[in-house]
Short mmCIF file of C-alpha atoms in Angstrom, two decimals:
data_model
loop_
_atom_site.label_atom_id
_atom_site.label_comp_id
_atom_site.label_asym_id
_atom_site.label_seq_id
_atom_site.Cartn_x
_atom_site.Cartn_y
_atom_site.Cartn_z
CA GLN A 1 17.74 29.22 9.18
CA SER A 2 20.09 30.39 11.83
CA ARG A 3 20.69 33.49 13.88
CA LEU A 4 23.65 35.56 12.81
CA ARG A 5 26.04 37.02 15.32
CA SER A 6 27.30 40.21 13.76
CA GLY A 7 30.80 41.60 13.80
CA GLN A 8 29.33 45.09 14.19
CA ASP A 9 26.00 46.73 14.85
CA CYS A 10 24.89 47.48 11.27
CA GLY A 11 22.14 49.77 12.44
CA ALA A 12 20.45 47.59 15.02
CA SER A 13 17.56 50.01 15.22
CA ASN A 14 16.77 49.26 11.62
CA MET A 15 17.09 45.47 11.81
CA SER A 16 14.92 43.63 14.29
CA ALA A 17 15.51 40.10 13.04
CA PHE A 18 17.96 38.68 10.59
CA THR A 19 17.62 35.10 9.31
CA ALA A 20 19.50 33.38 6.54
CA THR A 21 20.56 30.18 4.89
CA ILE A 22 24.34 30.32 4.71
CA SER A 23 26.95 28.11 3.19
CA GLN A 24 30.04 27.98 5.34
CA THR A 25 31.43 29.16 8.65
CA LEU A 26 34.61 31.19 8.47
CA ARG A 27 37.63 29.96 10.36
CA PRO A 28 38.12 31.86 13.63
CA SER A 29 41.49 33.10 12.44
CA VAL A 30 40.01 34.86 9.42
CA ARG A 31 39.54 38.55 9.98
CA ILE A 32 36.22 39.92 8.78
CA PRO A 33 36.76 43.19 6.93
CA THR A 34 34.61 46.09 8.00
CA VAL A 35 32.78 47.89 5.23
CA HIS A 36 33.35 51.61 5.72
CA ALA A 37 29.97 52.84 4.63
CA PRO A 38 27.99 53.60 7.80
CA ARG A 39 24.29 52.78 7.57
CA ARG A 40 24.70 51.74 3.98
CA SER A 41 26.54 48.46 3.77
CA HIS A 42 27.98 46.27 6.49
CA ALA A 43 29.68 42.89 6.69
CA TYR A 44 28.65 40.12 9.07
CA LYS A 45 30.55 37.16 10.41
CA ILE A 46 28.79 33.80 10.28
CA SER A 47 29.57 32.13 13.58
CA SER A 48 26.99 29.32 13.75
CA PRO A 49 28.66 25.97 12.99
CA GLY A 50 27.22 23.21 10.86
CA LEU A 51 25.39 25.45 8.40
CA ALA A 52 24.74 24.37 4.84
CA ARG A 53 27.81 24.69 2.64
CA ARG A 54 26.28 25.63 -0.65
CA CYS A 55 24.85 29.14 -0.65
CA SER A 56 27.59 31.38 -1.98
CA GLY A 57 25.64 33.92 -3.99
CA VAL A 58 22.21 32.78 -2.78
CA GLN A 59 19.60 35.35 -1.85
CA LEU A 60 19.09 35.58 1.90
CA LEU A 61 15.88 36.13 3.80
CA TYR A 62 15.31 38.47 6.69
CA ALA A 63 12.62 40.29 8.60
CA SER A 64 12.78 44.00 9.41
CA ARG A 65 10.44 46.31 11.24
CA LYS A 66 11.48 49.11 8.96
CA SER A 67 12.14 49.12 5.26
CA THR A 68 15.54 50.78 5.47
CA SER A 69 17.33 47.47 4.93
CA ARG A 70 15.93 45.58 2.01
CA ILE A 71 18.58 43.61 0.19
CA VAL A 72 20.78 40.96 1.67
CA GLY A 73 23.32 38.92 -0.23
CA VAL A 74 26.44 36.86 0.17
CA GLU A 75 29.55 38.92 -0.48
CA ARG A 76 31.66 35.79 -0.39
CA ARG A 77 31.82 32.59 1.64
CA GLY A 78 31.08 33.27 5.26
CA VAL A 79 30.30 36.97 4.87
CA VAL A 80 26.80 38.41 4.68
CA ARG A 81 26.17 41.90 3.46
CA CYS A 82 23.27 44.08 4.52
CA VAL A 83 22.48 46.93 2.15
CA SER A 84 20.19 49.83 2.96
CA ALA A 85 17.28 50.74 0.76
CA ASN A 86 19.00 53.93 -0.38
CA ALA A 87 22.13 52.03 -1.25
CA ALA A 88 20.06 49.47 -3.09
CA ALA A 89 18.46 52.17 -5.15
CA ALA A 90 21.89 53.51 -5.99
CA GLY A 91 23.16 50.05 -6.82
CA ASP A 92 25.84 50.11 -4.07
CA GLY A 93 26.99 46.78 -2.74
CA VAL A 94 24.07 44.87 -4.15
CA VAL A 95 24.84 41.19 -4.58
CA LYS A 96 22.73 39.55 -7.26
CA PRO A 97 20.97 36.37 -6.09
CA SER A 98 22.09 33.32 -7.95
CA GLY A 99 19.81 30.55 -9.12
CA ILE A 100 18.78 28.56 -12.14
CA SER A 101 17.45 30.43 -15.16
CA ASN A 102 13.91 30.28 -16.52
CA ALA A 103 15.11 28.00 -19.32
CA ALA A 104 16.77 25.66 -16.80
CA ALA A 105 13.55 25.55 -14.76
CA THR A 106 11.62 24.65 -17.92
CA ALA A 107 14.12 21.88 -18.65
CA ASN A 108 13.74 20.51 -15.11
CA VAL A 109 9.94 20.47 -15.36
CA VAL A 110 10.11 18.81 -18.78
CA LYS A 111 12.44 16.20 -17.31
CA SER A 112 9.97 15.58 -14.48
CA ILE A 113 7.14 15.08 -16.99
CA MET A 114 8.75 13.23 -19.87
CA GLY A 115 10.41 9.96 -19.09
CA ALA A 116 9.84 6.27 -19.57
CA GLY A 117 6.09 6.87 -19.54
CA CYS A 118 6.32 8.50 -22.96
CA PHE A 119 7.02 5.10 -24.52
CA ALA A 120 3.59 3.89 -23.35
CA LEU A 121 1.75 6.67 -25.21
CA PRO A 122 1.34 4.85 -28.56
CA TRP A 123 -0.45 2.08 -26.67
CA ALA A 124 -2.69 4.64 -24.92
CA PHE A 125 -3.60 6.30 -28.23
CA ALA A 126 -4.37 2.89 -29.73
CA GLN A 127 -6.69 2.13 -26.80
CA THR A 128 -8.80 5.30 -26.79
CA GLY A 129 -8.29 6.79 -30.27
CA TYR A 130 -6.16 9.62 -31.57
CA LEU A 131 -8.77 12.39 -31.17
CA PHE A 132 -10.11 11.39 -27.76
CA THR A 133 -6.65 10.73 -26.30
CA THR A 134 -5.37 14.07 -27.57
CA ALA A 135 -8.39 15.80 -26.03
CA TYR A 136 -8.00 14.38 -22.54
CA MET A 137 -4.22 14.79 -22.69
CA ILE A 138 -4.71 18.53 -23.26
CA ALA A 139 -7.36 18.59 -20.51
CA ALA A 140 -5.00 16.81 -18.09
CA ALA A 141 -2.20 19.27 -18.86
CA ALA A 142 -4.55 22.24 -18.35
CA LEU A 143 -5.78 20.78 -15.07
CA CYS A 144 -2.23 20.29 -13.86
CA MET A 145 -1.32 23.88 -14.70
CA TYR A 146 -4.36 25.07 -12.78
CA CYS A 147 -3.18 23.05 -9.78
CA VAL A 148 0.27 24.65 -10.11
CA ALA A 149 -1.48 28.03 -9.99
CA CYS A 150 -3.39 26.89 -6.88
CA MET A 151 -0.12 26.11 -5.13
CA GLN A 152 1.39 29.47 -6.08
CA ARG A 153 -1.67 31.45 -5.00
CA ALA A 154 -1.82 29.60 -1.68
CA ARG A 155 1.86 30.38 -1.07
CA GLU A 156 1.38 34.05 -1.89
CA ILE A 157 -1.52 34.30 0.57
CA VAL A 158 0.31 32.79 3.55
CA VAL A 159 3.60 34.58 2.83
CA ALA A 160 1.82 37.94 2.51
CA LYS A 161 0.34 37.43 5.99
CA ASP A 162 3.52 36.00 7.54
CA PRO A 163 6.77 36.47 5.56
CA SER A 164 8.67 34.27 8.02
CA VAL A 165 7.05 31.13 6.53
CA GLN A 166 8.59 31.78 3.10
CA PRO A 167 11.55 29.37 3.53
CA SER A 168 9.31 26.52 4.67
CA THR A 169 7.10 26.84 1.57
CA GLU A 170 10.03 25.91 -0.69
CA SER A 171 9.13 22.23 -0.32
CA TYR A 172 5.82 20.56 -1.10
CA SER A 173 5.29 19.30 2.44
CA GLY A 174 6.29 22.67 3.93
CA LEU A 175 3.74 24.40 1.72
CA SER A 176 1.12 21.89 2.90
CA VAL A 177 1.90 22.66 6.54
CA ALA A 178 1.78 26.43 5.96
CA THR A 179 -1.57 26.26 4.16
CA ILE A 180 -3.52 23.21 5.32
CA GLY A 181 -1.95 22.77 8.74
CA PRO A 182 0.24 20.23 10.55
CA ILE A 183 -2.03 17.25 9.90
CA GLY A 184 -2.25 17.95 6.18
CA GLY A 185 1.49 18.49 6.13
CA LYS A 186 2.18 15.13 7.76
CA ILE A 187 -0.09 13.33 5.31
CA SER A 188 1.55 15.02 2.33
CA GLN A 189 5.00 14.23 3.73
CA LEU A 190 4.08 10.57 4.03
CA MET A 191 2.72 10.48 0.49
CA VAL A 192 5.78 12.23 -0.96
CA LEU A 193 8.09 9.81 0.85
CA VAL A 194 6.14 6.74 -0.26
CA CYS A 195 5.87 8.05 -3.81
CA CYS A 196 9.58 8.89 -4.11
CA PHE A 197 10.58 5.62 -2.49
CA GLY A 198 8.35 3.61 -4.81
CA ILE A 199 9.58 5.45 -7.90
CA SER A 200 13.21 4.91 -6.84
CA SER A 201 12.65 1.18 -6.50
CA ALA A 202 10.78 1.07 -9.81
CA TYR A 203 13.63 2.87 -11.56
CA LEU A 204 16.06 0.25 -10.27
CA VAL A 205 13.81 -2.59 -11.39
CA PHE A 206 13.20 -1.08 -14.83
CA VAL A 207 16.83 -0.17 -15.53
CA ALA A 208 18.13 -3.54 -14.31
CA SER A 209 15.55 -5.59 -16.20
CA THR A 210 16.20 -3.57 -19.36
CA LEU A 211 19.96 -3.93 -19.11
CA VAL A 212 19.57 -7.70 -18.69
CA THR A 213 18.04 -7.91 -22.17
CA VAL A 214 20.73 -5.66 -23.62
CA LEU A 215 23.77 -7.30 -22.03
CA GLN A 216 22.90 -10.99 -22.28
CA ALA A 217 22.72 -10.97 -26.09
CA PRO A 218 26.20 -9.55 -26.82
CA ILE A 219 27.79 -11.42 -23.90
CA PRO A 220 26.53 -15.04 -24.05
CA GLY A 221 26.70 -16.88 -20.77
CA ALA A 222 27.35 -13.72 -18.73
CA PRO A 223 25.81 -13.96 -15.25
CA PHE A 224 23.85 -10.72 -15.59
CA THR A 225 20.77 -11.29 -13.48
CA GLN A 226 18.34 -8.54 -12.57
CA ASN A 227 19.31 -8.57 -8.89
CA PHE A 228 23.01 -8.49 -9.76
CA LEU A 229 22.48 -5.42 -11.95
CA ILE A 230 20.40 -3.72 -9.25
CA THR A 231 23.39 -4.12 -6.94
CA CYS A 232 25.66 -2.62 -9.61
CA ILE A 233 23.37 0.33 -10.35
CA THR A 234 22.73 1.27 -6.72
CA PRO A 235 26.12 3.03 -6.23
CA ILE A 236 25.32 5.23 -9.25
CA LEU A 237 22.00 6.28 -7.71
CA VAL A 238 23.73 6.89 -4.39
CA ALA A 239 26.15 9.26 -6.14
CA LEU A 240 23.26 11.03 -7.88
CA SER A 241 21.45 11.39 -4.55
CA TRP A 242 24.39 13.40 -3.22
CA MET A 243 23.70 16.23 -5.67
CA ARG A 244 22.61 19.22 -3.55
CA SER A 245 22.87 22.03 -6.10
CA PHE A 246 20.10 22.49 -8.63
CA SER A 247 22.61 23.80 -11.14
CA GLY A 248 24.08 20.29 -11.33
CA VAL A 249 20.60 18.79 -11.48
CA SER A 250 19.80 21.10 -14.40
CA ILE A 251 22.78 19.73 -16.34
CA ILE A 252 21.65 16.17 -15.59
CA SER A 253 18.13 17.11 -16.73
CA LEU A 254 19.50 18.40 -20.02
CA PHE A 255 21.20 15.06 -20.70
CA GLY A 256 18.03 13.24 -19.70
CA ASN A 257 15.88 15.32 -22.04
CA ILE A 258 18.32 14.71 -24.87
CA SER A 259 18.24 10.95 -24.25
CA VAL A 260 14.42 10.91 -24.32
CA VAL A 261 14.29 12.95 -27.54
CA ILE A 262 16.85 10.70 -29.26
CA GLY A 263 14.98 7.59 -28.12
CA MET A 264 11.64 8.96 -29.34
CA VAL A 265 13.16 10.00 -32.67
CA ALA A 266 14.58 6.49 -33.09
CA VAL A 267 11.13 5.00 -32.48
CA LEU A 268 9.50 7.43 -34.92
CA VAL A 269 12.07 6.72 -37.63
CA TYR A 270 11.51 3.00 -37.21
CA ALA A 271 7.70 3.47 -37.16
CA SER A 272 7.71 5.58 -40.32
CA GLY A 273 9.26 2.66 -42.18
CA LEU A 274 6.18 0.59 -41.35
CA GLY A 275 3.86 3.03 -43.15
CA PHE A 276 1.01 5.23 -41.96
CA ASN A 277 -2.48 3.78 -41.62
CA MET A 278 -4.97 6.14 -39.98
CA ALA A 279 -7.70 3.50 -40.24
CA ALA A 280 -5.71 1.19 -37.97
CA ILE A 281 -6.87 2.97 -34.82
CA PRO A 282 -10.20 4.66 -34.02
CA ALA A 283 -10.68 8.38 -33.58
CA VAL A 284 -12.64 7.87 -30.35
CA ASN A 285 -12.98 4.80 -28.14
CA LEU A 286 -14.56 5.56 -24.77
CA ALA A 287 -14.36 1.94 -23.63
CA GLY A 288 -10.58 2.06 -23.42
CA PHE A 289 -10.47 5.14 -21.18
CA PRO A 290 -10.23 3.37 -17.77
CA VAL A 291 -7.09 1.46 -18.76
CA ALA A 292 -5.42 4.16 -20.88
CA PHE A 293 -6.00 7.28 -18.79
CA GLY A 294 -3.27 6.41 -16.30
CA SER A 295 -0.57 6.38 -18.98
CA VAL A 296 -1.53 9.92 -20.02
CA ALA A 297 -2.53 11.53 -16.73
CA PHE A 298 0.41 10.30 -14.67
CA LEU A 299 2.71 11.76 -17.26
CA PHE A 300 1.80 15.16 -15.75
CA PHE A 301 1.24 14.23 -12.09
CA VAL A 302 4.60 15.48 -10.87
CA HIS A 303 3.59 18.41 -8.68
CA PHE A 304 5.58 17.25 -5.67
CA THR A 305 8.72 18.06 -7.71
CA MET A 306 7.61 21.65 -8.45
CA PRO A 307 8.34 23.66 -5.25
CA PRO A 308 12.07 22.77 -5.13
CA ILE A 309 12.46 23.78 -8.79
CA GLU A 310 10.62 27.05 -8.19
CA SER A 311 12.63 27.93 -5.09
CA ALA A 312 15.89 27.23 -6.93
CA MET A 313 15.09 29.81 -9.63
CA GLU A 314 16.80 33.17 -9.83
CA LYS A 315 13.34 34.67 -10.40
CA PRO A 316 10.78 32.40 -8.66
CA LYS A 317 7.93 34.65 -9.79
CA ASP A 318 8.59 33.48 -13.34
CA PHE A 319 8.02 29.83 -12.46
CA PHE A 320 4.46 29.65 -13.74
CA GLY A 321 5.59 30.78 -17.18
CA SER A 322 8.44 28.25 -17.16
CA ALA A 323 6.09 25.46 -16.06
CA LEU A 324 3.52 26.49 -18.69
CA ASN A 325 6.16 26.31 -21.42
CA ALA A 326 7.21 22.89 -20.14
CA PHE A 327 3.66 21.53 -20.11
CA ILE A 328 2.89 22.90 -23.58
CA LEU A 329 6.10 21.47 -25.03
CA SER A 330 5.56 18.11 -23.32
CA THR A 331 1.95 17.91 -24.47
CA VAL A 332 2.77 18.69 -28.11
CA VAL A 333 5.72 16.29 -28.29
CA SER A 334 3.89 13.52 -26.41
CA ALA A 335 0.74 13.79 -28.53
CA ALA A 336 2.70 13.72 -31.78
CA PHE A 337 4.75 10.74 -30.60
CA GLY A 338 1.68 8.83 -29.42
CA ILE A 339 -0.33 9.41 -32.61
CA VAL A 340 2.49 8.48 -34.99
CA GLY A 341 3.41 5.43 -32.93
CA ALA A 342 -0.19 4.24 -32.77
CA ILE A 343 -1.03 4.61 -36.46
CA CYS A 344 2.27 3.03 -37.57
CA PHE A 345 2.46 0.09 -35.16
CA GLY A 346 -1.30 -0.48 -35.28
CA PRO A 347 -3.85 -1.51 -32.65
CA ASP A 348 -1.66 -4.30 -31.29
CA VAL A 349 1.18 -2.00 -30.27
CA PRO A 350 2.58 -3.17 -26.89
CA SER A 351 2.39 -1.03 -23.76
CA VAL A 352 6.13 -0.30 -24.08
CA VAL A 353 6.57 0.50 -27.73
CA ILE A 354 10.30 -0.28 -27.92
CA THR A 355 9.54 -3.98 -27.50
CA ALA A 356 7.83 -3.89 -30.91
CA MET A 357 11.01 -2.75 -32.64
CA LYS A 358 13.04 -5.34 -34.53
CA GLY A 359 16.81 -5.21 -34.92
CA ALA A 360 19.19 -5.83 -32.07
CA SER A 361 21.35 -2.72 -32.46
CA VAL A 362 18.49 -0.20 -32.78
CA VAL A 363 16.55 -1.68 -29.88
CA ALA A 364 19.66 -1.81 -27.70
CA VAL A 365 20.42 1.88 -28.32
CA VAL A 366 16.86 2.95 -27.51
CA LYS A 367 16.82 0.84 -24.35
CA LEU A 368 20.13 2.31 -23.19
CA LEU A 369 18.84 5.83 -23.82
CA LEU A 370 15.72 5.02 -21.82
CA CYS A 371 17.87 3.77 -18.93
CA MET A 372 19.96 6.95 -19.11
CA ASN A 373 16.79 9.04 -18.96
CA LEU A 374 15.60 7.31 -15.79
CA LEU A 375 18.96 7.84 -14.13
CA CYS A 376 18.83 11.53 -15.05
CA THR A 377 15.30 11.84 -13.64
CA PHE A 378 16.26 10.33 -10.29
CA PRO A 379 17.79 13.49 -8.63
CA ILE A 380 14.66 15.53 -9.41
CA VAL A 381 12.15 12.91 -8.28
CA THR A 382 13.87 12.17 -4.96
CA ARG A 383 14.65 15.76 -4.00
CA GLY A 384 11.33 16.23 -2.23
CA ALA A 385 11.87 13.10 -0.12
CA PHE A 386 15.35 14.24 0.91
CA GLN A 387 13.99 17.63 1.96
CA ILE A 388 11.41 15.94 4.21
CA LEU A 389 13.96 13.62 5.83
CA GLU A 390 16.44 16.42 6.45
CA GLU A 391 13.79 18.75 7.87
CA PHE A 392 12.69 15.95 10.20
CA MET A 393 16.26 15.70 11.51
CA GLY A 394 16.51 19.42 12.19
CA GLY A 395 17.02 21.04 8.81
CA GLU A 396 19.77 20.74 6.22
CA GLU A 397 21.51 23.87 7.49
CA ASN A 398 21.97 22.26 10.91
CA LEU A 399 23.23 18.90 9.66
CA SER A 400 26.76 17.91 8.80
CA ASP A 401 27.66 16.65 5.35
CA ILE A 402 28.23 13.16 6.73
CA VAL A 403 24.70 12.97 8.15
CA ILE A 404 23.13 14.31 4.94
CA TYR A 405 25.02 11.96 2.63
CA SER A 406 24.48 8.99 4.94
CA THR A 407 20.73 9.61 5.08
CA ARG A 408 20.42 9.90 1.32
CA SER A 409 22.55 6.81 0.79
CA ALA A 410 20.43 4.82 3.25
CA PHE A 411 17.27 5.90 1.37
CA VAL A 412 18.65 4.62 -1.95
CA ILE A 413 19.98 1.39 -0.45
CA ALA A 414 16.60 0.70 1.18
CA ALA A 415 14.91 1.29 -2.19
CA ALA A 416 17.35 -1.15 -3.80
CA TYR A 417 16.57 -3.77 -1.14
CA CYS A 418 12.87 -3.26 -1.80
CA ALA A 419 13.43 -3.68 -5.55
CA ILE A 420 15.16 -7.01 -4.91
CA ALA A 421 12.85 -8.29 -2.18
CA ILE A 422 9.42 -7.55 -3.70
CA PRO A 423 8.79 -9.65 -6.83
CA SER A 424 5.46 -8.02 -7.83
CA PHE A 425 6.71 -4.50 -7.41
CA GLY A 426 4.99 -3.28 -10.58
CA LYS A 427 1.57 -3.72 -8.96
CA LEU A 428 2.75 -2.00 -5.80
CA LEU A 429 4.06 0.92 -7.82
CA GLY A 430 0.74 1.20 -9.64
CA LEU A 431 -1.03 1.45 -6.30
CA VAL A 432 1.46 3.97 -4.92
CA GLY A 433 1.36 6.09 -8.06
CA GLY A 434 -2.40 5.89 -8.42
CA VAL A 435 -3.04 6.97 -4.84
CA CYS A 436 -0.09 9.19 -3.87
CA CYS A 437 0.58 10.97 -7.18
CA THR A 438 -3.13 11.64 -7.70
CA ALA A 439 -3.52 13.03 -4.18
CA LEU A 440 -0.42 15.23 -4.50
CA THR A 441 -1.67 16.64 -7.81
CA MET A 442 -5.48 16.76 -7.68
CA ILE A 443 -6.36 16.81 -3.97
CA PHE A 444 -3.75 18.75 -2.04
CA PRO A 445 -3.26 21.82 -4.32
CA PRO A 446 -6.99 22.73 -4.29
CA LEU A 447 -7.08 22.10 -0.53
CA MET A 448 -4.07 24.41 -0.11
CA LEU A 449 -5.86 27.27 -1.84
CA LEU A 450 -9.17 26.67 -0.05
CA ALA A 451 -7.54 26.46 3.39
CA ALA A 452 -5.23 29.45 2.89
CA SER A 453 -8.08 31.61 1.57
CA LYS A 454 -10.37 30.71 4.46
CA ALA A 455 -7.70 31.19 7.13
CA HIS A 456 -6.71 34.64 5.91
CA GLY A 457 -10.09 36.01 4.87
CA ILE A 458 -9.60 35.82 1.11
CA LYS A 459 -12.95 35.32 -0.60
CA LEU A 460 -13.07 33.01 -3.61
CA SER A 461 -15.93 33.06 -6.09
CA PHE A 462 -18.63 30.42 -5.81
CA LEU A 463 -17.72 29.09 -9.25
CA GLU A 464 -14.06 28.64 -8.31
CA VAL A 465 -14.91 26.95 -5.01
CA PHE A 466 -17.22 24.59 -6.90
CA TRP A 467 -14.46 23.85 -9.42
CA LEU A 468 -11.90 23.21 -6.67
CA PHE A 469 -14.19 20.72 -4.93
CA LEU A 470 -14.94 19.06 -8.26
CA ILE A 471 -11.19 18.51 -8.81
CA ILE A 472 -10.83 17.07 -5.31
CA ILE A 473 -13.73 14.67 -5.87
CA GLY A 474 -12.21 13.61 -9.18
CA GLY A 475 -8.87 12.95 -7.49
CA VAL A 476 -10.53 10.87 -4.80
CA GLY A 477 -12.34 8.89 -7.49
CA ILE A 478 -9.15 8.14 -9.41
CA ALA A 479 -7.38 7.11 -6.21
CA GLY A 480 -10.30 4.84 -5.37
CA LEU A 481 -10.16 3.20 -8.80
CA SER A 482 -6.43 2.60 -8.30
CA ILE A 483 -7.06 0.89 -4.97
CA GLY A 484 -9.95 -1.13 -6.40
CA SER A 485 -7.95 -2.32 -9.39
#
């Protein structure tokens, strides 16, 4: 946010405060045209240097004591337009806010959910049975959607009481601060950072180790070690980390979703050739739940990626519907893939199903698609961490491009160093995911709603309060099991 110094008054009596996120400062030599429509539409010069350079067409936020000025938009780079309520009703000078569509938001959420973890689902279904696994997969998806609703309701409560906090609630940690308070916000920030950092390092390890098996066979004697490939892949992740527009991320997500679908189809085609044997796996096996639940539940524990996607939408109020569509689609596709994979490969299916596939060319293609999917997921997963780092340094709008890109590059390079330096990183990632992802999905969203409701006098029913505490206790229990294991 920044204060705007106006080229003319624009009805100062009607506008008490005017805040915005702007893209670019005009050069001093550029003359700002005056809009000749008194008290209806006026142009503003953006004079604050170092503002974010990416908001042409983005909806702006402001506070007004009166409702005579309601719509603010970017007329073009460096010019802000204020439109009166009457003009807005008449359609004069209204600049439509730009953002990603509902379908693009759904694609981004699907990309956050479905990734390399999908290829562990046949193993999970073989462990706990096709009926039982399907049941708790649906329950996990429903629980996650309820937690999404908790986050949205908590945001609506605090924004209704204080509209000035709206921009800060566009990140997970900012929403935690606005609802739970500074301490809760700091804890959530730490967990998001650790989670994103751990996932980034895991992606590097997984992609590099997978490419080693793909490249060494066709190129005998080639010195492709895992650490060498991590070094080669790091510049690609650095370039992906520089993506600041969610429109570009949406395109990347589309490619990632396509790569996952093609990879899953390849596995299913291969599995169908083995034959279907429903008797190979049980319908219900409660004993396998402790080891298999993580593969299913953590498929959906991606709530720290949700606020940036919602805030990037053209119509943020439609986010719940987009997220619901994404969770339904992901649940149906994942369940079908897991059941077919389990009954075709049998009870001895490995935890990563592609390793059970024979045939060098088919396996190589599936592995490459899986690597592509992880690379496409990276910009979405790390976005929350970048928001926290940039807010800590004063906010993206107050930072130069060099500082932003340098910070993001340093984050990726540090993750690459961690991937090379820590040999047992898989266990560390399991701990980070089990504790941080569970807390960010099952503990913080209910706490957000409880704290916001209590602070602003919103009464929740006894049954809902009981349910919220039950979810929190369940999240604490899962986190404890992760630490104990």
